[in-house]
Amino acid sequence: MPFELENGLEIQDLVNGQTEHLEEYIDIYKTLFPQYVRYIPIMRKRASLSFNSMDIERWHQWLLRLNRQAVGIAGFLYNRRRNIGLLMDLAIKPEARSFVASNGERFARHVLDLAIQQLKLDALEDGMNGPLCMAAEVEHRALLEQYTRYGYVKYPVEYFEPPGTPELANITQEPDDLKKIGFGQMYVGAFPVPGNEVYVDAPKVVKEVLNAFLIDHYRLSSDHWLIQKLIAGNSEKESRDE
């Protein structure tokens, strides 16, 4: 079922068998994230399957519609093991970016706040008071600057995004293509959750964010060079701060 919001804004969460508007979601994804089209089969699978209570990740695939027109997407998840939200995708068509919510927020900021509200509901359903944060990988400096204006805190680490997940590797027809893509350097950090007395850049939170991305999502082994580089280095900082 869609969320009916203000000023003609509607959200369709395309998971748990909700596939009616999936092609609209995928069309926007292909247009605004052409470098990641390899993930589209995973999105289709995610939309068709029901949530399993044993899953670590609880996914949301939001199709954003204004006046019944698809104008954006937001893909994010609640990591139940770490009590952390991960924002994976956020994209809004240029012609819709001028939308302003009744509270004065621009479209992207408003969607981020709504996603955090959803993560709070997910956490409550799992018996938690709320997520520690909503973390995100950020590819471009301009987006980093925009997110920073919205409260995002960049971590002081040299981060690399893995080229795919084991689930993607299992369905791709050319597994070697993922190896050719390689690891892409990115920024990583987190948005605070209003009402949480948590420093999102505290070493223990940084460690959980890195674990949520690299171990739980991308499924890197504990002896992988990136795990050793980031998590081991952060553990040293955590020990010094204790």
PDB file of C-alpha atoms in Angstrom:
ATOM      1  CA  MET A   1       0.000   0.000   0.000  1.00  0.00           C
ATOM      2  CA  PRO A   2       1.237   3.519  -0.768  1.00  0.00           C
ATOM      3  CA  PHE A   3       1.892   6.161   1.851  1.00  0.00           C
ATOM      4  CA  GLU A   4      -0.319   9.157   1.005  1.00  0.00           C
ATOM      5  CA  LEU A   5       1.547  12.279   2.077  1.00  0.00           C
ATOM      6  CA  GLU A   6       1.230  16.025   1.546  1.00  0.00           C
ATOM      7  CA  ASN A   7       1.073  18.196  -1.564  1.00  0.00           C
ATOM      8  CA  GLY A   8       0.567  15.286  -3.929  1.00  0.00           C
ATOM      9  CA  LEU A   9       3.552  13.284  -2.645  1.00  0.00           C
ATOM     10  CA  GLU A  10       3.053   9.524  -2.498  1.00  0.00           C
ATOM     11  CA  ILE A  11       5.443   6.708  -1.594  1.00  0.00           C
ATOM     12  CA  GLN A  12       5.155   3.159  -2.904  1.00  0.00           C
ATOM     13  CA  ASP A  13       7.345   0.671  -0.993  1.00  0.00           C
ATOM     14  CA  LEU A  14       8.215  -1.970  -3.580  1.00  0.00           C
ATOM     15  CA  VAL A  15       8.950  -4.952  -1.366  1.00  0.00           C
ATOM     16  CA  ASN A  16       6.962  -7.924  -0.037  1.00  0.00           C
ATOM     17  CA  GLY A  17       5.273  -8.637  -3.355  1.00  0.00           C
ATOM     18  CA  GLN A  18       4.452  -5.006  -4.183  1.00  0.00           C
ATOM     19  CA  THR A  19       5.559  -4.988  -7.816  1.00  0.00           C
ATOM     20  CA  GLU A  20       2.873  -2.949  -9.581  1.00  0.00           C
ATOM     21  CA  HIS A  21       5.079   0.141 -10.022  1.00  0.00           C
ATOM     22  CA  LEU A  22       8.425  -1.652 -10.116  1.00  0.00           C
ATOM     23  CA  GLU A  23       9.182  -0.738 -13.729  1.00  0.00           C
ATOM     24  CA  GLU A  24       8.836   2.961 -12.887  1.00  0.00           C
ATOM     25  CA  TYR A  25      11.364   2.483 -10.073  1.00  0.00           C
ATOM     26  CA  ILE A  26      13.773   0.643 -12.342  1.00  0.00           C
ATOM     27  CA  ASP A  27      13.437   3.203 -15.148  1.00  0.00           C
ATOM     28  CA  ILE A  28      14.500   5.984 -12.772  1.00  0.00           C
ATOM     29  CA  TYR A  29      17.326   3.842 -11.421  1.00  0.00           C
ATOM     30  CA  LYS A  30      18.631   3.095 -14.917  1.00  0.00           C
ATOM     31  CA  THR A  31      18.510   6.774 -15.844  1.00  0.00           C
ATOM     32  CA  LEU A  32      20.120   8.218 -12.715  1.00  0.00           C
ATOM     33  CA  PHE A  33      22.393   5.303 -11.723  1.00  0.00           C
ATOM     34  CA  PRO A  34      23.504   3.826 -15.076  1.00  0.00           C
ATOM     35  CA  GLN A  35      26.786   2.625 -13.554  1.00  0.00           C
ATOM     36  CA  TYR A  36      24.872   0.297 -11.197  1.00  0.00           C
ATOM     37  CA  VAL A  37      22.375  -1.373 -13.542  1.00  0.00           C
ATOM     38  CA  ARG A  38      23.938  -4.715 -12.603  1.00  0.00           C
ATOM     39  CA  TYR A  39      21.828  -4.571  -9.415  1.00  0.00           C
ATOM     40  CA  ILE A  40      18.465  -4.452 -11.203  1.00  0.00           C
ATOM     41  CA  PRO A  41      17.843  -8.245 -11.020  1.00  0.00           C
ATOM     42  CA  ILE A  42      18.377  -8.011  -7.252  1.00  0.00           C
ATOM     43  CA  MET A  43      15.797  -5.217  -7.039  1.00  0.00           C
ATOM     44  CA  ARG A  44      13.268  -7.336  -8.907  1.00  0.00           C
ATOM     45  CA  LYS A  45      13.909 -10.268  -6.587  1.00  0.00           C
ATOM     46  CA  ARG A  46      13.685  -8.033  -3.521  1.00  0.00           C
ATOM     47  CA  ALA A  47      10.309  -6.686  -4.639  1.00  0.00           C
ATOM     48  CA  SER A  48       8.828 -10.125  -5.230  1.00  0.00           C
ATOM     49  CA  LEU A  49       9.871 -11.796  -1.974  1.00  0.00           C
ATOM     50  CA  SER A  50       8.268 -11.444   1.453  1.00  0.00           C
ATOM     51  CA  PHE A  51      10.337 -10.348   4.426  1.00  0.00           C
ATOM     52  CA  ASN A  52      11.882 -13.293   6.272  1.00  0.00           C
ATOM     53  CA  SER A  53      12.165 -12.919  10.047  1.00  0.00           C
ATOM     54  CA  MET A  54      15.627 -14.511   9.830  1.00  0.00           C
ATOM     55  CA  ASP A  55      16.954 -11.830   7.470  1.00  0.00           C
ATOM     56  CA  ILE A  56      19.575  -9.445   8.834  1.00  0.00           C
ATOM     57  CA  GLU A  57      18.556  -6.704   6.393  1.00  0.00           C
ATOM     58  CA  ARG A  58      15.036  -5.314   6.186  1.00  0.00           C
ATOM     59  CA  TRP A  59      14.801  -3.528   2.854  1.00  0.00           C
ATOM     60  CA  HIS A  60      12.691  -0.639   1.565  1.00  0.00           C
ATOM     61  CA  GLN A  61      12.478   0.352  -2.098  1.00  0.00           C
ATOM     62  CA  TRP A  62      10.559   3.604  -2.206  1.00  0.00           C
ATOM     63  CA  LEU A  63       9.134   4.931  -5.434  1.00  0.00           C
ATOM     64  CA  LEU A  64       8.484   8.649  -4.959  1.00  0.00           C
ATOM     65  CA  ARG A  65       5.531  10.036  -6.897  1.00  0.00           C
ATOM     66  CA  LEU A  66       4.269  13.597  -7.238  1.00  0.00           C
ATOM     67  CA  ASN A  67       0.729  13.976  -8.544  1.00  0.00           C
ATOM     68  CA  ARG A  68       0.834  10.335  -9.694  1.00  0.00           C
ATOM     69  CA  GLN A  69       4.058  10.846 -11.641  1.00  0.00           C
ATOM     70  CA  ALA A  70       7.181   8.856 -10.695  1.00  0.00           C
ATOM     71  CA  VAL A  71       9.888  11.385  -9.831  1.00  0.00           C
ATOM     72  CA  GLY A  72      12.408   9.627  -7.586  1.00  0.00           C
ATOM     73  CA  ILE A  73      13.579   6.583  -5.676  1.00  0.00           C
ATOM     74  CA  ALA A  74      15.045   5.783  -2.283  1.00  0.00           C
ATOM     75  CA  GLY A  75      16.552   2.388  -1.477  1.00  0.00           C
ATOM     76  CA  PHE A  76      17.539   1.780   2.125  1.00  0.00           C
ATOM     77  CA  LEU A  77      17.586  -0.940   4.761  1.00  0.00           C
ATOM     78  CA  TYR A  78      17.509  -1.572   8.477  1.00  0.00           C
ATOM     79  CA  ASN A  79      20.331  -3.824   9.673  1.00  0.00           C
ATOM     80  CA  ARG A  80      18.757  -5.797  12.499  1.00  0.00           C
ATOM     81  CA  ARG A  81      22.054  -7.207  13.748  1.00  0.00           C
ATOM     82  CA  ARG A  82      23.694  -3.788  14.208  1.00  0.00           C
ATOM     83  CA  ASN A  83      20.606  -1.594  14.781  1.00  0.00           C
ATOM     84  CA  ILE A  84      21.770   0.676  11.968  1.00  0.00           C
ATOM     85  CA  GLY A  85      20.124   2.046   8.842  1.00  0.00           C
ATOM     86  CA  LEU A  86      21.970   2.013   5.514  1.00  0.00           C
ATOM     87  CA  LEU A  87      20.946   4.416   2.763  1.00  0.00           C
ATOM     88  CA  MET A  88      21.920   2.729  -0.489  1.00  0.00           C
ATOM     89  CA  ASP A  89      20.230   4.852  -3.183  1.00  0.00           C
ATOM     90  CA  LEU A  90      18.540   8.257  -3.325  1.00  0.00           C
ATOM     91  CA  ALA A  91      17.741   9.905  -6.641  1.00  0.00           C
ATOM     92  CA  ILE A  92      15.230  12.557  -7.677  1.00  0.00           C
ATOM     93  CA  LYS A  93      14.537  13.704 -11.217  1.00  0.00           C
ATOM     94  CA  PRO A  94      15.818  17.249 -11.855  1.00  0.00           C
ATOM     95  CA  GLU A  95      12.355  18.593 -12.657  1.00  0.00           C
ATOM     96  CA  ALA A  96      11.049  17.525  -9.221  1.00  0.00           C
ATOM     97  CA  ARG A  97      13.883  18.768  -7.034  1.00  0.00           C
ATOM     98  CA  SER A  98      12.193  22.112  -6.399  1.00  0.00           C
ATOM     99  CA  PHE A  99       9.386  20.440  -4.416  1.00  0.00           C
ATOM    100  CA  VAL A 100       9.146  21.887  -0.913  1.00  0.00           C
ATOM    101  CA  ALA A 101       7.355  20.149   1.964  1.00  0.00           C
ATOM    102  CA  SER A 102       4.984  22.035   4.253  1.00  0.00           C
ATOM    103  CA  ASN A 103       7.736  22.241   6.884  1.00  0.00           C
ATOM    104  CA  GLY A 104       9.978  24.067   4.416  1.00  0.00           C
ATOM    105  CA  GLU A 105      12.258  21.119   3.615  1.00  0.00           C
ATOM    106  CA  ARG A 106      13.510  20.567   0.087  1.00  0.00           C
ATOM    107  CA  PHE A 107      12.595  17.259  -1.522  1.00  0.00           C
ATOM    108  CA  ALA A 108      15.819  15.335  -0.843  1.00  0.00           C
ATOM    109  CA  ARG A 109      16.014  16.458   2.783  1.00  0.00           C
ATOM    110  CA  HIS A 110      12.352  15.567   3.296  1.00  0.00           C
ATOM    111  CA  VAL A 111      12.833  12.055   1.904  1.00  0.00           C
ATOM    112  CA  LEU A 112      15.880  11.518   4.127  1.00  0.00           C
ATOM    113  CA  ASP A 113      13.832  12.483   7.175  1.00  0.00           C
ATOM    114  CA  LEU A 114      11.008  10.165   6.121  1.00  0.00           C
ATOM    115  CA  ALA A 115      13.486   7.309   5.657  1.00  0.00           C
ATOM    116  CA  ILE A 116      14.832   7.871   9.173  1.00  0.00           C
ATOM    117  CA  GLN A 117      11.258   7.781  10.487  1.00  0.00           C
ATOM    118  CA  GLN A 118      10.762   4.436   8.734  1.00  0.00           C
ATOM    119  CA  LEU A 119      13.989   3.104  10.244  1.00  0.00           C
ATOM    120  CA  LYS A 120      12.700   4.102  13.677  1.00  0.00           C
ATOM    121  CA  LEU A 121       9.586   2.009  13.045  1.00  0.00           C
ATOM    122  CA  ASP A 122      11.729  -0.925  11.915  1.00  0.00           C
ATOM    123  CA  ALA A 123      13.856  -0.647  15.051  1.00  0.00           C
ATOM    124  CA  LEU A 124      10.797  -0.475  17.308  1.00  0.00           C
ATOM    125  CA  GLU A 125       9.402  -3.581  15.654  1.00  0.00           C
ATOM    126  CA  ASP A 126      12.670  -5.311  16.558  1.00  0.00           C
ATOM    127  CA  GLY A 127      12.432  -4.176  20.175  1.00  0.00           C
ATOM    128  CA  MET A 128      14.919  -1.310  19.894  1.00  0.00           C
ATOM    129  CA  ASN A 129      14.312   2.328  20.805  1.00  0.00           C
ATOM    130  CA  GLY A 130      15.662   3.526  17.481  1.00  0.00           C
ATOM    131  CA  PRO A 131      18.570   3.016  15.084  1.00  0.00           C
ATOM    132  CA  LEU A 132      22.013   4.313  16.000  1.00  0.00           C
ATOM    133  CA  CYS A 133      22.197   6.241  12.718  1.00  0.00           C
ATOM    134  CA  MET A 134      21.483   6.096   9.005  1.00  0.00           C
ATOM    135  CA  ALA A 135      24.803   5.522   7.246  1.00  0.00           C
ATOM    136  CA  ALA A 136      25.572   6.109   3.580  1.00  0.00           C
ATOM    137  CA  GLU A 137      28.320   5.671   1.024  1.00  0.00           C
ATOM    138  CA  VAL A 138      28.797   8.869  -1.003  1.00  0.00           C
ATOM    139  CA  GLU A 139      30.473   8.878  -4.399  1.00  0.00           C
ATOM    140  CA  HIS A 140      30.749  12.557  -5.325  1.00  0.00           C
ATOM    141  CA  ARG A 141      32.038  15.600  -3.479  1.00  0.00           C
ATOM    142  CA  ALA A 142      29.016  17.729  -4.423  1.00  0.00           C
ATOM    143  CA  LEU A 143      26.645  15.191  -2.879  1.00  0.00           C
ATOM    144  CA  LEU A 144      28.840  14.997   0.212  1.00  0.00           C
ATOM    145  CA  GLU A 145      28.541  18.760   0.628  1.00  0.00           C
ATOM    146  CA  GLN A 146      24.762  18.588   0.224  1.00  0.00           C
ATOM    147  CA  TYR A 147      24.447  15.753   2.746  1.00  0.00           C
ATOM    148  CA  THR A 148      26.706  17.628   5.168  1.00  0.00           C
ATOM    149  CA  ARG A 149      24.233  20.515   5.115  1.00  0.00           C
ATOM    150  CA  TYR A 150      21.599  17.970   6.135  1.00  0.00           C
ATOM    151  CA  GLY A 151      23.636  16.749   9.119  1.00  0.00           C
ATOM    152  CA  TYR A 152      25.718  13.968   7.555  1.00  0.00           C
ATOM    153  CA  VAL A 153      29.021  13.306   9.336  1.00  0.00           C
ATOM    154  CA  LYS A 154      31.863  12.029   7.132  1.00  0.00           C
ATOM    155  CA  TYR A 155      34.145   9.453   8.724  1.00  0.00           C
ATOM    156  CA  PRO A 156      37.909  10.060   8.582  1.00  0.00           C
ATOM    157  CA  VAL A 157      38.649   6.771   6.824  1.00  0.00           C
ATOM    158  CA  GLU A 158      39.811   5.810   3.336  1.00  0.00           C
ATOM    159  CA  TYR A 159      36.796   3.803   2.190  1.00  0.00           C
ATOM    160  CA  PHE A 160      36.244   1.677  -0.908  1.00  0.00           C
ATOM    161  CA  GLU A 161      32.925   0.317  -2.164  1.00  0.00           C
ATOM    162  CA  PRO A 162      33.089  -3.378  -3.155  1.00  0.00           C
ATOM    163  CA  PRO A 163      31.910  -4.116  -6.716  1.00  0.00           C
ATOM    164  CA  GLY A 164      29.023  -6.332  -5.659  1.00  0.00           C
ATOM    165  CA  THR A 165      27.439  -8.719  -3.203  1.00  0.00           C
ATOM    166  CA  PRO A 166      27.496 -12.545  -3.198  1.00  0.00           C
ATOM    167  CA  GLU A 167      23.828 -12.463  -4.208  1.00  0.00           C
ATOM    168  CA  LEU A 168      24.743 -10.454  -7.290  1.00  0.00           C
ATOM    169  CA  ALA A 169      27.687 -12.731  -8.073  1.00  0.00           C
ATOM    170  CA  ASN A 170      25.369 -15.753  -7.955  1.00  0.00           C
ATOM    171  CA  ILE A 171      22.994 -14.415 -10.597  1.00  0.00           C
ATOM    172  CA  THR A 172      25.314 -12.561 -12.962  1.00  0.00           C
ATOM    173  CA  GLN A 173      26.152 -14.328 -16.210  1.00  0.00           C
ATOM    174  CA  GLU A 174      29.696 -12.954 -16.194  1.00  0.00           C
ATOM    175  CA  PRO A 175      31.110 -13.163 -12.632  1.00  0.00           C
ATOM    176  CA  ASP A 176      34.499 -11.954 -13.870  1.00  0.00           C
ATOM    177  CA  ASP A 177      32.875  -8.640 -14.816  1.00  0.00           C
ATOM    178  CA  LEU A 178      32.532  -7.789 -11.117  1.00  0.00           C
ATOM    179  CA  LYS A 179      36.251  -8.312 -10.656  1.00  0.00           C
ATOM    180  CA  LYS A 180      36.917  -5.979 -13.578  1.00  0.00           C
ATOM    181  CA  ILE A 181      34.824  -3.242 -11.950  1.00  0.00           C
ATOM    182  CA  GLY A 182      37.004  -3.349  -8.864  1.00  0.00           C
ATOM    183  CA  PHE A 183      36.687  -1.388  -5.632  1.00  0.00           C
ATOM    184  CA  GLY A 184      35.597   2.228  -5.983  1.00  0.00           C
ATOM    185  CA  GLN A 185      36.871   4.885  -3.593  1.00  0.00           C
ATOM    186  CA  MET A 186      34.071   6.693  -1.785  1.00  0.00           C
ATOM    187  CA  TYR A 187      33.226   8.698   1.286  1.00  0.00           C
ATOM    188  CA  VAL A 188      31.378   6.990   4.126  1.00  0.00           C
ATOM    189  CA  GLY A 189      29.588   8.457   7.107  1.00  0.00           C
ATOM    190  CA  ALA A 190      26.196   8.751   8.758  1.00  0.00           C
ATOM    191  CA  PHE A 191      23.187  10.926   9.486  1.00  0.00           C
ATOM    192  CA  PRO A 192      22.234  11.238  13.163  1.00  0.00           C
ATOM    193  CA  VAL A 193      18.782  10.123  14.276  1.00  0.00           C
ATOM    194  CA  PRO A 194      16.827  12.891  16.040  1.00  0.00           C
ATOM    195  CA  GLY A 195      16.218  12.028  19.674  1.00  0.00           C
ATOM    196  CA  ASN A 196      19.192   9.665  19.910  1.00  0.00           C
ATOM    197  CA  GLU A 197      21.964  10.718  22.243  1.00  0.00           C
ATOM    198  CA  VAL A 198      24.520   8.996  20.043  1.00  0.00           C
ATOM    199  CA  TYR A 199      27.636  10.486  18.462  1.00  0.00           C
ATOM    200  CA  VAL A 200      27.531   8.978  14.987  1.00  0.00           C
ATOM    201  CA  ASP A 201      31.307   9.367  14.618  1.00  0.00           C
ATOM    202  CA  ALA A 202      32.144   7.633  17.906  1.00  0.00           C
ATOM    203  CA  PRO A 203      34.618   4.791  17.203  1.00  0.00           C
ATOM    204  CA  LYS A 204      32.153   2.093  18.306  1.00  0.00           C
ATOM    205  CA  VAL A 205      29.458   3.453  15.971  1.00  0.00           C
ATOM    206  CA  VAL A 206      31.933   3.786  13.092  1.00  0.00           C
ATOM    207  CA  LYS A 207      32.937   0.161  13.628  1.00  0.00           C
ATOM    208  CA  GLU A 208      29.318  -1.003  13.511  1.00  0.00           C
ATOM    209  CA  VAL A 209      28.670   1.003  10.343  1.00  0.00           C
ATOM    210  CA  LEU A 210      31.712  -0.514   8.632  1.00  0.00           C
ATOM    211  CA  ASN A 211      30.649  -3.975   9.777  1.00  0.00           C
ATOM    212  CA  ALA A 212      27.113  -3.387   8.486  1.00  0.00           C
ATOM    213  CA  PHE A 213      28.385  -2.405   5.053  1.00  0.00           C
ATOM    214  CA  LEU A 214      31.396  -4.634   4.539  1.00  0.00           C
ATOM    215  CA  ILE A 215      30.592  -7.791   6.504  1.00  0.00           C
ATOM    216  CA  ASP A 216      26.788  -7.956   6.547  1.00  0.00           C
ATOM    217  CA  HIS A 217      25.961  -6.363   3.180  1.00  0.00           C
ATOM    218  CA  TYR A 218      28.940  -7.014   0.898  1.00  0.00           C
ATOM    219  CA  ARG A 219      29.886 -10.178   2.834  1.00  0.00           C
ATOM    220  CA  LEU A 220      33.629  -9.623   2.834  1.00  0.00           C
ATOM    221  CA  SER A 221      35.627 -12.130   4.860  1.00  0.00           C
ATOM    222  CA  SER A 222      37.202 -11.012   8.120  1.00  0.00           C
ATOM    223  CA  ASP A 223      40.683 -11.354   6.605  1.00  0.00           C
ATOM    224  CA  HIS A 224      39.877  -9.252   3.523  1.00  0.00           C
ATOM    225  CA  TRP A 225      42.341  -6.402   2.976  1.00  0.00           C
ATOM    226  CA  LEU A 226      39.615  -3.755   3.257  1.00  0.00           C
ATOM    227  CA  ILE A 227      38.346  -5.161   6.556  1.00  0.00           C
ATOM    228  CA  GLN A 228      41.862  -5.210   7.914  1.00  0.00           C
ATOM    229  CA  LYS A 229      42.530  -1.677   6.690  1.00  0.00           C
ATOM    230  CA  LEU A 230      39.358  -0.045   8.001  1.00  0.00           C
ATOM    231  CA  ILE A 231      38.027  -2.017  10.932  1.00  0.00           C
ATOM    232  CA  ALA A 232      41.397  -2.919  12.412  1.00  0.00           C
ATOM    233  CA  GLY A 233      42.486   0.714  12.136  1.00  0.00           C
ATOM    234  CA  ASN A 234      39.279   1.925  13.746  1.00  0.00           C
ATOM    235  CA  SER A 235      39.697  -0.604  16.573  1.00  0.00           C
ATOM    236  CA  GLU A 236      43.069   0.950  17.382  1.00  0.00           C
ATOM    237  CA  LYS A 237      41.418   4.375  17.614  1.00  0.00           C
ATOM    238  CA  GLU A 238      38.648   2.905  19.778  1.00  0.00           C
ATOM    239  CA  SER A 239      41.237   1.489  22.192  1.00  0.00           C
ATOM    240  CA  ARG A 240      43.031   4.844  22.430  1.00  0.00           C
ATOM    241  CA  ASP A 241      39.760   6.643  23.173  1.00  0.00           C
ATOM    242  CA  GLU A 242      38.757   4.319  26.017  1.00  0.00           C
TER     243      GLU A 242
END
